[in-house]
């Protein structure tokens, strides 16, 4: 058994052991006295003995709890008084404080210039910070939207410029002259601005196959983007309207088969790289 258990056992014996032994002796004496009045009846003695032990234990428990509680309250007050004592300001002798007041104290009114009153700054408005935050958020929203629109427009113009350059390089051998090539580029530029645009017919000096034209328009439509409206049906309508003489015998459903024989024909299929619009050809 360690020291802590020994102290606990000793305290228990002192607090409860000795008093309980005294209670037994008192109860035994009381039971003998009361039992003598009832012809030494053992039942009466037992009842009186147990009752005395019980009552004395209860009284002792209540008495002990009361004193323990009272002692704890007194002890806590004493500890609080000791803790708070160092924080108290030292008392200044009355003579010293009187001297300071007489020599150093200057009334507040004398410190202020005559004819002037103290004015307090206006308290900031409660709504001003929230208005500033809301205005700042609005400015950020507008700036970010404007920046995003500029980037999108710049990207769109770059894609159209690449398409026009590809058209000039690819279709130059097959159109009649420079004017016809310029007209072809103009029609493609208008289609790039609006996917529902219906082009005017273009005359070719050398007849291309339907496979060549499907590859040519598919390469352009992939750069413009299906999500922007340039679906297979839109591309098929564009080919049939721009080259009606070549595509007159082709149905729209058959024209929409753009990726058929990708490496055959005069114009090959040129799928763009991921997140890129550049064409793959050597000038």
Rosetta silent file (secondary structure, phi, psi, omega in degrees, C-alpha in Angstrom):
SEQUENCE: XXXXXXXXXXXXXXXXXXXXXXXXXXXXXXXXXXXXXXXXXXXXXXXXXXXXXXXXXXXXXXXXXXXXXXXXXXXXXXXXXXXXXXXXXXXXXXXXXXXXXXXXXXXXXXXXXXXXXXXXXXXXXXXXXXXXXXXXXXXXXXXXXXXXXXXXXXXXXXXXXXXXXXXXXXXXXXXXXXXXXXXXXXXXXXXXXXXXXXXXXXXXXXXXXXXXXXXXXXXXXXXXXXXXXXXXXXXXXXXXXXXXXXXXXXXXXXXXXXXXXXXXXXXXXXXXXXXXXXXXXXX
SCORE:     score description
SCORE:     0.000 S_00000001
   1 L     0.000  131.477 -179.696    0.000    0.000    0.000 S_00000001
   2 L   -81.396  179.830 -176.002    1.442    3.409   -0.965 S_00000001
   3 H   -66.576  -36.587 -178.340    1.470    6.558    1.115 S_00000001
   4 H   -64.179  -44.503  178.778   -1.698    7.982   -0.414 S_00000001
   5 H   -64.969  -34.701  178.578   -3.714    4.862    0.422 S_00000001
   6 H   -65.765  -41.926  177.759   -2.274    4.905    3.929 S_00000001
   7 H   -64.010  -40.279  179.751   -3.356    8.497    4.467 S_00000001
   8 H   -63.634  -43.227 -179.397   -6.846    7.706    3.168 S_00000001
   9 H   -65.599  -39.896  179.456   -7.189    4.722    5.498 S_00000001
  10 H   -65.839  -42.762  178.077   -5.995    6.753    8.465 S_00000001
  11 H   -62.526  -41.665  179.946   -8.399    9.602    7.706 S_00000001
  12 H   -63.153  -40.436  179.142  -11.277    7.180    7.338 S_00000001
  13 H   -65.580  -39.886 -179.556  -10.487    5.577   10.698 S_00000001
  14 H   -70.076  -38.749 -174.808  -10.256    8.947   12.420 S_00000001
  15 H   -80.404  -39.509 -174.125  -13.418   10.370   10.821 S_00000001
  16 H  -116.320  -34.500 -174.667  -15.634    7.299   10.913 S_00000001
  17 H   -64.264  -55.979 -178.920  -13.957    4.473   12.786 S_00000001
  18 H   -64.481  -46.037  177.679  -13.582    6.021   16.243 S_00000001
  19 H   -61.340  -39.376 -179.317  -16.947    7.827   16.210 S_00000001
  20 H   -64.939  -35.459  176.664  -18.723    4.694   15.051 S_00000001
  21 H   -64.712  -39.134  176.825  -17.119    2.719   17.904 S_00000001
  22 H   -65.747  -39.601  179.261  -18.361    5.343   20.343 S_00000001
  23 H   -62.127  -37.059  179.076  -21.847    5.140   18.777 S_00000001
  24 H   -64.382  -43.104  179.845  -21.841    1.365   19.347 S_00000001
  25 H   -64.580  -43.817  179.297  -20.980    1.796   23.017 S_00000001
  26 H   -63.210  -43.874 -179.417  -23.644    4.466   23.522 S_00000001
  27 H   -64.293  -35.920  179.401  -26.240    2.406   21.693 S_00000001
  28 H   -66.107  -42.544  178.378  -25.354   -0.667   23.760 S_00000001
  29 H   -64.356  -42.653  179.805  -25.800    1.235   27.027 S_00000001
  30 H   -64.227  -40.644 -178.975  -29.087    2.738   25.878 S_00000001
  31 H   -66.027  -35.848  178.660  -30.386   -0.650   24.766 S_00000001
  32 H   -67.452  -40.804 -179.392  -29.502   -2.216   28.148 S_00000001
  33 H   -66.911  -46.731 -178.816  -31.244    0.580   30.050 S_00000001
  34 H   -68.125  -38.676 -179.810  -34.357    0.498   27.869 S_00000001
  35 H   -63.684  -32.595  177.964  -34.425   -3.305   27.807 S_00000001
  36 H   -62.901  -32.227  177.946  -34.413   -3.426   31.608 S_00000001
  37 H   -73.486  -16.632  179.459  -37.695   -1.504   31.577 S_00000001
  38 L  -114.076   38.858  175.695  -39.207   -4.174   29.260 S_00000001
  39 L    59.612   39.101  177.332  -38.208   -7.217   31.332 S_00000001
  40 L    53.366   44.327  178.670  -34.890   -7.610   29.489 S_00000001
  41 L   -75.357  122.273 -178.074  -36.592   -8.359   26.174 S_00000001
  42 H   -65.595  -34.012  179.702  -33.883   -9.111   23.590 S_00000001
  43 H   -63.945  -43.030  179.676  -36.060   -7.928   20.680 S_00000001
  44 H   -64.808  -42.034  178.768  -36.534   -4.562   22.318 S_00000001
  45 H   -60.220  -43.426 -178.997  -32.833   -4.335   23.012 S_00000001
  46 H   -63.516  -43.944 -179.679  -31.970   -5.124   19.376 S_00000001
  47 H   -63.238  -44.980 -179.480  -34.434   -2.557   18.019 S_00000001
  48 H   -65.138  -39.772 -178.616  -33.192    0.119   20.422 S_00000001
  49 H   -63.032  -49.749 -179.108  -29.548   -0.709   19.665 S_00000001
  50 H   -66.156  -37.961  179.936  -29.946   -0.488   15.879 S_00000001
  51 H   -65.102  -42.266  178.902  -32.085    2.628   16.123 S_00000001
  52 H   -64.057  -43.236  178.474  -29.518    4.384   18.296 S_00000001
  53 H   -60.964  -44.599 -178.326  -26.680    3.465   15.967 S_00000001
  54 H   -64.236  -47.838 -177.759  -28.626    4.709   12.955 S_00000001
  55 H   -65.355  -42.091  178.781  -29.726    7.985   14.562 S_00000001
  56 H   -64.577  -37.492  178.738  -26.266    8.767   15.937 S_00000001
  57 H   -65.619  -41.715  179.882  -24.686    8.059   12.547 S_00000001
  58 H   -64.486  -46.021 -179.437  -27.174   10.361   10.788 S_00000001
  59 H   -61.983  -42.444  179.749  -26.649   13.147   13.317 S_00000001
  60 H   -65.132  -39.550  179.443  -22.888   12.781   13.061 S_00000001
  61 H   -63.655  -45.150  179.724  -22.980   12.804    9.248 S_00000001
  62 H   -65.197  -44.255 -179.666  -25.090   15.964    9.154 S_00000001
  63 H   -62.311  -42.977 -179.606  -22.930   17.646   11.774 S_00000001
  64 H   -66.047  -42.956  179.577  -19.735   16.679    9.977 S_00000001
  65 H   -62.088  -39.205 -178.902  -21.010   17.852    6.545 S_00000001
  66 H   -63.786  -46.115 -178.969  -22.035   21.193    8.029 S_00000001
  67 H   -69.893  -35.795  177.358  -18.622   21.867    9.533 S_00000001
  68 H   -63.934  -43.880  179.247  -16.766   20.687    6.445 S_00000001
  69 H   -64.376  -42.054  179.877  -18.841   22.997    4.250 S_00000001
  70 H   -64.222  -40.607  178.545  -18.366   25.878    6.654 S_00000001
  71 H   -65.598  -37.917  179.861  -14.625   25.296    6.765 S_00000001
  72 H   -65.621  -41.447  179.104  -14.438   25.152    2.920 S_00000001
  73 H   -63.055  -46.458  179.857  -16.256   28.467    2.572 S_00000001
  74 H   -62.148  -40.653 -179.484  -13.982   30.159    5.090 S_00000001
  75 H   -65.859  -41.800  179.688  -10.874   28.710    3.426 S_00000001
  76 H   -65.276  -40.155  177.680  -11.941   29.818   -0.082 S_00000001
  77 H   -62.812  -38.934  179.298  -12.617   33.354    1.112 S_00000001
  78 H   -65.917  -39.705  179.140   -9.211   33.521    2.675 S_00000001
  79 H   -66.950  -42.746  178.228   -7.516   32.336   -0.513 S_00000001
  80 H   -62.273  -37.587  179.326   -9.392   34.852   -2.659 S_00000001
  81 H   -65.379  -38.229  178.863   -8.383   37.634   -0.283 S_00000001
  82 H   -69.924  -37.167 -179.064   -4.719   36.623   -0.570 S_00000001
  83 H   -69.326  -41.819 -177.430   -4.863   36.426   -4.390 S_00000001
  84 H   -77.836  -17.617 -176.952   -6.518   39.814   -4.814 S_00000001
  85 H   -62.153  -43.404 -179.576   -4.290   41.572   -2.267 S_00000001
  86 L   -64.727  -25.975 -177.273   -1.212   41.969   -4.608 S_00000001
  87 L   -80.465   -9.774 -178.293   -3.413   43.550   -7.317 S_00000001
  88 L   -76.576  144.159  179.362   -4.604   46.353   -5.072 S_00000001
  89 L   -70.004  136.982  178.232   -3.063   49.757   -5.562 S_00000001
  90 L   -64.675  140.228 -178.893   -0.759   50.801   -2.729 S_00000001
  91 L   -73.466  130.933  179.159   -2.266   53.390   -0.533 S_00000001
  92 L   -93.035  135.701  179.134   -0.688   56.815   -0.955 S_00000001
  93 L   -56.630  143.683 -176.708   -0.247   58.877    2.154 S_00000001
  94 H   -60.263  -36.361 -178.025   -2.842   61.553    2.513 S_00000001
  95 H   -64.975  -40.343 -178.600   -0.235   64.289    2.827 S_00000001
  96 H   -67.446  -44.240 -179.393    1.397   63.358   -0.514 S_00000001
  97 H   -64.739  -36.592  179.517   -1.869   63.242   -2.446 S_00000001
  98 H   -65.148  -39.504  179.938   -2.925   66.574   -1.021 S_00000001
  99 H   -65.984  -40.096  179.881    0.337   68.147   -2.116 S_00000001
 100 H   -64.612  -43.127 -178.652   -0.001   66.775   -5.648 S_00000001
 101 H   -63.653  -37.710 -176.857   -3.519   68.053   -5.997 S_00000001
 102 H   -73.266  -33.048 -172.308   -2.527   71.516   -4.833 S_00000001
 103 H   -95.323  -42.235 -169.091    0.551   71.870   -7.072 S_00000001
 104 H  -101.562  -15.226 -173.673   -0.029   69.883  -10.276 S_00000001
 105 L   -78.636  128.204  176.275   -3.749   69.881  -10.843 S_00000001
 106 L  -122.780  126.528 -179.005   -4.979   72.286  -13.508 S_00000001
 107 L   -57.818  146.639 -177.529   -8.711   72.624  -14.181 S_00000001
 108 H   -64.721  -33.211 -177.713   -9.800   71.331  -17.564 S_00000001
 109 H   -64.536  -33.407 -177.799  -11.531   74.593  -18.432 S_00000001
 110 H   -73.330  -21.661 -179.528   -8.242   76.525  -18.188 S_00000001
 111 H   -77.459  -21.952 -177.309   -6.553   74.193  -20.700 S_00000001
 112 L   -89.987  140.503  174.389   -9.048   74.968  -23.427 S_00000001
 113 L   -62.905  145.239 -179.155   -8.881   78.199  -25.439 S_00000001
 114 L   -68.815  144.577  178.342  -11.679   80.551  -24.612 S_00000001
 115 L    82.850   -1.962  179.306  -14.610   80.628  -26.953 S_00000001
 116 L  -114.268  139.399  179.289  -13.934   77.133  -28.239 S_00000001
 117 L  -113.798  149.232  179.494  -15.911   74.081  -27.301 S_00000001
 118 L   -71.100  129.134  178.999  -14.798   70.505  -27.502 S_00000001
 119 L  -119.779  138.661  179.088  -16.237   68.756  -30.486 S_00000001
 120 L   -98.027  142.567  178.389  -16.277   65.039  -31.046 S_00000001
 121 L   -64.785  147.555  179.809  -15.801   63.565  -34.498 S_00000001
 122 L   -64.368  137.614  178.319  -18.904   62.261  -36.132 S_00000001
 123 L   -68.775  139.800  179.700  -19.399   58.579  -35.663 S_00000001
 124 L   -63.002  145.446 -179.067  -19.031   56.611  -38.882 S_00000001
 125 L   -69.101  143.221 -178.459  -22.251   55.603  -40.504 S_00000001
 126 H   -70.095  -27.902 -175.905  -23.277   52.000  -39.986 S_00000001
 127 H   -86.461  -14.287 -175.621  -24.274   51.604  -43.617 S_00000001
 128 H   -63.440  -48.954 -179.662  -21.043   52.997  -45.098 S_00000001
 129 H   -59.593  -42.475 -178.826  -18.841   49.883  -44.672 S_00000001
 130 H   -66.120  -36.722  177.402  -21.479   47.594  -46.110 S_00000001
 131 H   -64.969  -40.707  179.178  -22.031   49.944  -49.067 S_00000001
 132 H   -63.757  -42.830  179.434  -18.292   50.033  -49.732 S_00000001
 133 H   -63.251  -43.097 -179.508  -18.053   46.238  -49.615 S_00000001
 134 H   -65.384  -40.003  179.109  -21.027   45.859  -51.935 S_00000001
 135 H   -66.477  -38.415  178.453  -19.604   48.415  -54.362 S_00000001
 136 H   -65.000  -41.296  178.298  -16.217   46.662  -54.306 S_00000001
 137 H   -64.204  -38.999  178.560  -17.840   43.304  -55.013 S_00000001
 138 H   -64.061  -41.423  178.572  -19.782   44.843  -57.899 S_00000001
 139 H   -63.218  -43.028  178.988  -16.577   46.326  -59.333 S_00000001
 140 H   -62.720  -42.980  179.557  -14.789   42.977  -59.097 S_00000001
 141 H   -61.242  -46.143 -178.397  -17.728   41.218  -60.771 S_00000001
 142 H   -65.733  -41.546  179.977  -17.835   43.761  -63.608 S_00000001
 143 H   -65.159  -42.649 -179.478  -14.067   43.688  -64.122 S_00000001
 144 H   -66.393  -38.973  178.025  -13.887   39.911  -64.168 S_00000001
 145 H   -66.388  -41.241  179.314  -16.774   39.684  -66.644 S_00000001
 146 H   -65.037  -41.892  178.511  -15.212   42.297  -68.868 S_00000001
 147 H   -63.514  -41.726  179.671  -11.861   40.519  -68.742 S_00000001
 148 H   -64.094  -41.285  179.628  -13.504   37.175  -69.548 S_00000001
 149 H   -64.398  -40.220  178.602  -15.381   38.688  -72.515 S_00000001
 150 H   -62.776  -42.558  179.104  -12.171   40.212  -73.869 S_00000001
 151 H   -64.657  -40.863  179.960  -10.378   36.874  -73.646 S_00000001
 152 H   -65.356  -41.190  179.915  -13.260   35.060  -75.347 S_00000001
 153 H   -67.452  -39.738  177.768  -13.425   37.608  -78.147 S_00000001
 154 H   -63.300  -41.242  178.115   -9.658   37.494  -78.637 S_00000001
 155 H   -64.243  -41.029 -179.696   -9.774   33.700  -78.816 S_00000001
 156 H   -63.866  -42.892  179.115  -12.634   33.826  -81.326 S_00000001
 157 H   -65.412  -37.387  177.492  -10.770   36.251  -83.586 S_00000001
 158 H   -65.180  -39.448  178.146   -7.638   34.107  -83.429 S_00000001
 159 H   -64.225  -44.536 -179.812   -9.636   31.030  -84.430 S_00000001
 160 H   -63.819  -40.284  178.668  -11.229   32.868  -87.365 S_00000001
 161 H   -62.129  -41.371  177.778   -7.824   34.171  -88.488 S_00000001
 162 H   -65.460  -37.397  179.079   -6.429   30.615  -88.429 S_00000001
 163 H   -66.632  -43.197  179.742   -9.449   29.344  -90.401 S_00000001
 164 H   -63.345  -41.584  178.295   -9.095   32.033  -93.064 S_00000001
 165 H   -63.690  -41.005  177.629   -5.391   31.284  -93.417 S_00000001
 166 H   -64.921  -39.448  179.142   -6.152   27.573  -93.721 S_00000001
 167 H   -64.115  -44.284  178.942   -8.831   28.289  -96.345 S_00000001
 168 H   -61.616  -43.473 -178.305   -6.469   30.402  -98.421 S_00000001
 169 H   -69.679  -40.804 -173.392   -3.762   27.756  -98.309 S_00000001
 170 H   -80.319  -40.886 -171.036   -6.051   24.774  -98.958 S_00000001
 171 H   -96.046   -4.838 -179.799   -8.527   26.151 -101.536 S_00000001
 172 H   -56.478  -41.253 -179.514   -6.212   28.356 -103.629 S_00000001
 173 H   -70.271  -10.704 -169.639   -5.517   25.596 -106.201 S_00000001
 174 H  -114.253   -5.016  178.716   -9.229   24.897 -106.702 S_00000001
 175 E  -101.487  164.343 -174.501  -10.894   28.329 -107.153 S_00000001
 176 L   -68.194  -47.831 -175.548  -11.001   30.401 -110.327 S_00000001
 177 L  -156.116 -173.329 -178.661   -9.122   33.492 -109.162 S_00000001
 178 H   -65.038  -36.362 -179.447   -8.265   35.732 -106.261 S_00000001
 179 H   -64.699  -39.772  178.838  -11.708   37.298 -106.206 S_00000001
 180 H   -68.108  -35.275  176.666  -13.380   33.932 -105.888 S_00000001
 181 H   -67.505  -39.894  177.973  -10.965   32.992 -103.104 S_00000001
 182 H   -64.634  -39.317  178.254  -11.713   36.263 -101.332 S_00000001
 183 H   -65.743  -39.384  177.604  -15.434   35.601 -101.687 S_00000001
 184 H   -61.966  -44.944  179.265  -14.956   32.093 -100.269 S_00000001
 185 H   -64.773  -36.758  179.133  -13.060   33.480  -97.263 S_00000001
 186 H   -65.754  -38.991  178.952  -15.746   36.132  -96.754 S_00000001
 187 H   -67.806  -38.548  178.303  -18.520   33.526  -96.697 S_00000001
 188 H   -68.245  -37.081  177.786  -16.615   31.396  -94.220 S_00000001
 189 H   -64.104  -40.803  178.422  -15.983   34.457  -92.033 S_00000001
 190 H   -65.895  -37.413  178.461  -19.716   35.244  -91.986 S_00000001
 191 H   -67.988  -34.007  178.165  -20.495   31.631  -91.103 S_00000001
 192 H   -68.754  -28.536  177.778  -17.962   31.817  -88.273 S_00000001
 193 H   -77.859  -29.028 -177.145  -19.797   34.879  -86.912 S_00000001
 194 L  -149.361  115.153 -172.350  -23.214   33.189  -87.120 S_00000001
 195 L   -69.393  -17.643  179.150  -23.676   29.439  -87.445 S_00000001
 196 L   -87.763    3.027 -177.674  -27.128   29.821  -89.041 S_00000001
 197 L   -67.552  137.165  178.795  -25.708   31.851  -91.952 S_00000001
 198 L  -106.454  114.354 -173.308  -26.484   30.410  -95.394 S_00000001
 199 L   -77.940  163.285  173.643  -23.608   31.079  -97.854 S_00000001
 200 L   -86.511  155.774 -177.380  -23.775   31.936 -101.524 S_00000001
 201 L   -64.731  148.306  178.646  -22.440   29.339 -104.016 S_00000001
 202 L  -117.666  134.114 -178.933  -18.725   29.258 -104.822 S_00000001
 203 L   -94.930  131.632  179.231  -17.443   28.285 -108.272 S_00000001
 204 E  -108.824  141.374  177.144  -14.449   25.935 -108.450 S_00000001
 205 L   -83.027  -24.787  177.297  -12.161   25.604 -111.450 S_00000001
 206 L  -125.451  123.947 -173.949  -11.210   22.076 -110.491 S_00000001
 207 L   -72.930  125.938  174.215  -13.898   19.828 -109.225 S_00000001
 208 L   -95.942  160.378  178.586  -13.331   18.388 -105.794 S_00000001
 209 L   -82.932  164.030  176.697  -15.035   15.278 -104.495 S_00000001
 210 H   -62.308  -31.600  177.921  -17.717   15.279 -101.840 S_00000001
 211 H   -64.286  -41.374  179.293  -15.176   13.602  -99.547 S_00000001
 212 H   -62.241  -44.702 -177.780  -12.773   16.546 -100.010 S_00000001
 213 H   -68.610  -36.508  177.423  -15.451   19.114  -99.197 S_00000001
 214 H   -65.441  -42.139  176.678  -16.661   17.184  -96.163 S_00000001
 215 H   -62.729  -42.389 -178.381  -13.117   17.007  -94.822 S_00000001
 216 H   -61.136  -49.312 -177.737  -12.612   20.715  -95.533 S_00000001
 217 H   -72.097  -34.729  178.153  -15.783   21.869  -93.729 S_00000001
 218 H   -62.803  -41.457  178.909  -15.318   19.389  -90.885 S_00000001
 219 H   -60.381  -38.085  178.713  -11.826   20.792  -90.204 S_00000001
 220 H   -73.235  -45.093 -177.711  -13.289   24.292  -89.958 S_00000001
 221 H   -62.731  -33.176  178.323  -16.348   23.259  -87.926 S_00000001
 222 H   -65.889  -34.053  177.708  -14.217   21.474  -85.337 S_00000001
 223 H   -73.610  -33.229  178.579  -12.335   24.722  -84.669 S_00000001
 224 H   -74.084  -30.491  172.044  -15.564   26.690  -84.357 S_00000001
 225 L    99.096  127.838  176.378  -16.932   24.143  -81.892 S_00000001
 226 H   -64.203  -36.104 -178.852  -19.985   21.933  -81.687 S_00000001
 227 H   -66.725  -17.029  177.987  -20.957   23.583  -78.399 S_00000001
 228 H   -93.323    7.307  175.377  -21.167   26.906  -80.276 S_00000001
 229 L   109.113   -5.263 -176.252  -23.806   25.555  -82.654 S_00000001
 230 L   -89.889   68.363 -179.466  -21.663   24.053  -85.413 S_00000001
 231 L   -78.300  176.536  178.772  -23.204   20.612  -85.286 S_00000001
 232 H   -63.297  -36.765  178.853  -23.036   17.989  -87.999 S_00000001
 233 H   -66.067  -40.715  179.086  -26.402   19.076  -89.405 S_00000001
 234 H   -65.570  -40.955  179.356  -25.261   22.739  -89.607 S_00000001
 235 H   -65.458  -39.861  178.965  -22.045   21.743  -91.349 S_00000001
 236 H   -64.039  -42.157  177.242  -23.949   19.597  -93.863 S_00000001
 237 H   -62.247  -39.150 -179.022  -26.296   22.501  -94.714 S_00000001
 238 H   -64.451  -43.898  179.170  -23.311   24.812  -95.168 S_00000001
 239 H   -63.490  -44.464 -175.699  -21.592   22.437  -97.629 S_00000001
 240 H   -66.922  -31.698  179.121  -24.765   21.874  -99.636 S_00000001
 241 H   -79.754  -35.995 -176.499  -25.424   25.620  -99.909 S_00000001
 242 H   -80.110  -33.733 -179.450  -21.844   26.629 -100.754 S_00000001
 243 L  -125.798   68.375 -173.421  -21.135   23.848 -103.297 S_00000001
 244 H   -68.836  -31.966 -177.648  -24.575   22.960 -104.693 S_00000001
 245 H   -68.723  -36.523 -179.090  -23.322   21.565 -107.998 S_00000001
 246 H   -79.208  -37.199 -173.365  -21.025   19.037 -106.323 S_00000001
 247 H   -97.361   11.213 -174.439  -23.371   18.115 -103.459 S_00000001
 248 L   -64.465  -30.661 -177.665  -26.628   18.064 -105.431 S_00000001
 249 L   -94.343    5.121 -177.044  -26.904   14.274 -105.440 S_00000001
 250 L  -103.913  133.774  174.038  -25.988   13.850 -101.741 S_00000001
 251 L   -80.922  157.593 -177.879  -28.509   13.645  -98.942 S_00000001
 252 H   -61.125  -39.000 -178.714  -27.896   15.494  -95.699 S_00000001
 253 H   -63.249  -38.044  179.080  -27.577   12.273  -93.718 S_00000001
 254 H   -74.866  -31.555  178.127  -24.815   10.991  -96.015 S_00000001
 255 H   -65.453  -33.879 -175.858  -23.034   14.368  -95.988 S_00000001
 256 L   -68.401   -6.278  176.541  -22.886   14.266  -92.183 S_00000001
 257 L   -83.456   71.825 -170.773  -20.512   11.286  -92.409 S_00000001
 258 L   -73.955  -32.090 -172.466  -17.533   13.677  -92.270 S_00000001
 259 L   -90.764   14.839  179.228  -14.887   11.317  -90.887 S_00000001
 260 L   -72.229  131.566 -178.620  -15.263    8.722  -93.617 S_00000001
 261 L    47.766   66.675 -172.805  -11.854    7.795  -95.142 S_00000001
 262 L   -63.935  -26.286 -175.608   -9.964   10.501  -93.188 S_00000001
 263 L  -103.328   12.324  179.708   -6.636    9.998  -95.022 S_00000001
 264 L  -109.475  161.179  178.472   -8.013    9.841  -98.562 S_00000001
 265 L    93.722  174.061  179.260   -8.748   12.614 -101.060 S_00000001
 266 L   -74.285  -29.314  178.189   -7.033   15.859 -101.919 S_00000001
 267 L  -114.444  117.295 -177.036   -8.053   17.407  -98.568 S_00000001
 268 L   -88.933  159.465  174.909   -7.319   15.222  -95.555 S_00000001
 269 L   -70.558  133.543 -176.362   -9.069   15.216  -92.221 S_00000001
 270 L  -129.983   80.027  179.926   -7.216   17.473  -89.758 S_00000001
 271 L   -68.510  139.898  179.864   -8.534   17.037  -86.196 S_00000001
 272 L   -75.029  154.664  173.647   -7.336   19.759  -83.776 S_00000001
 273 L   -70.637  163.608 -178.725   -5.203   19.018  -80.765 S_00000001
 274 L   -63.175  130.728  179.522   -6.812   19.175  -77.332 S_00000001
 275 L    57.253   35.653  179.042   -7.547   22.787  -76.267 S_00000001
 276 L  -145.492  156.158 -178.332   -5.990   24.089  -79.492 S_00000001
 277 L  -121.259    1.945 -174.840   -7.279   25.390  -82.814 S_00000001
 278 L   -69.034  147.567  175.906   -4.115   25.246  -84.969 S_00000001
 279 L   -93.130  157.628 -177.731   -4.159   23.404  -88.291 S_00000001
 280 L  -112.162   90.057  176.650   -1.500   20.899  -89.286 S_00000001
 281 L  -151.586  153.961  179.999   -0.151   21.797  -92.695 S_00000001
 282 L  -102.708  121.978  179.639    3.190   22.939  -94.126 S_00000001
 283 L   -77.333    0.000    0.000    3.139   26.227  -96.013 S_00000001
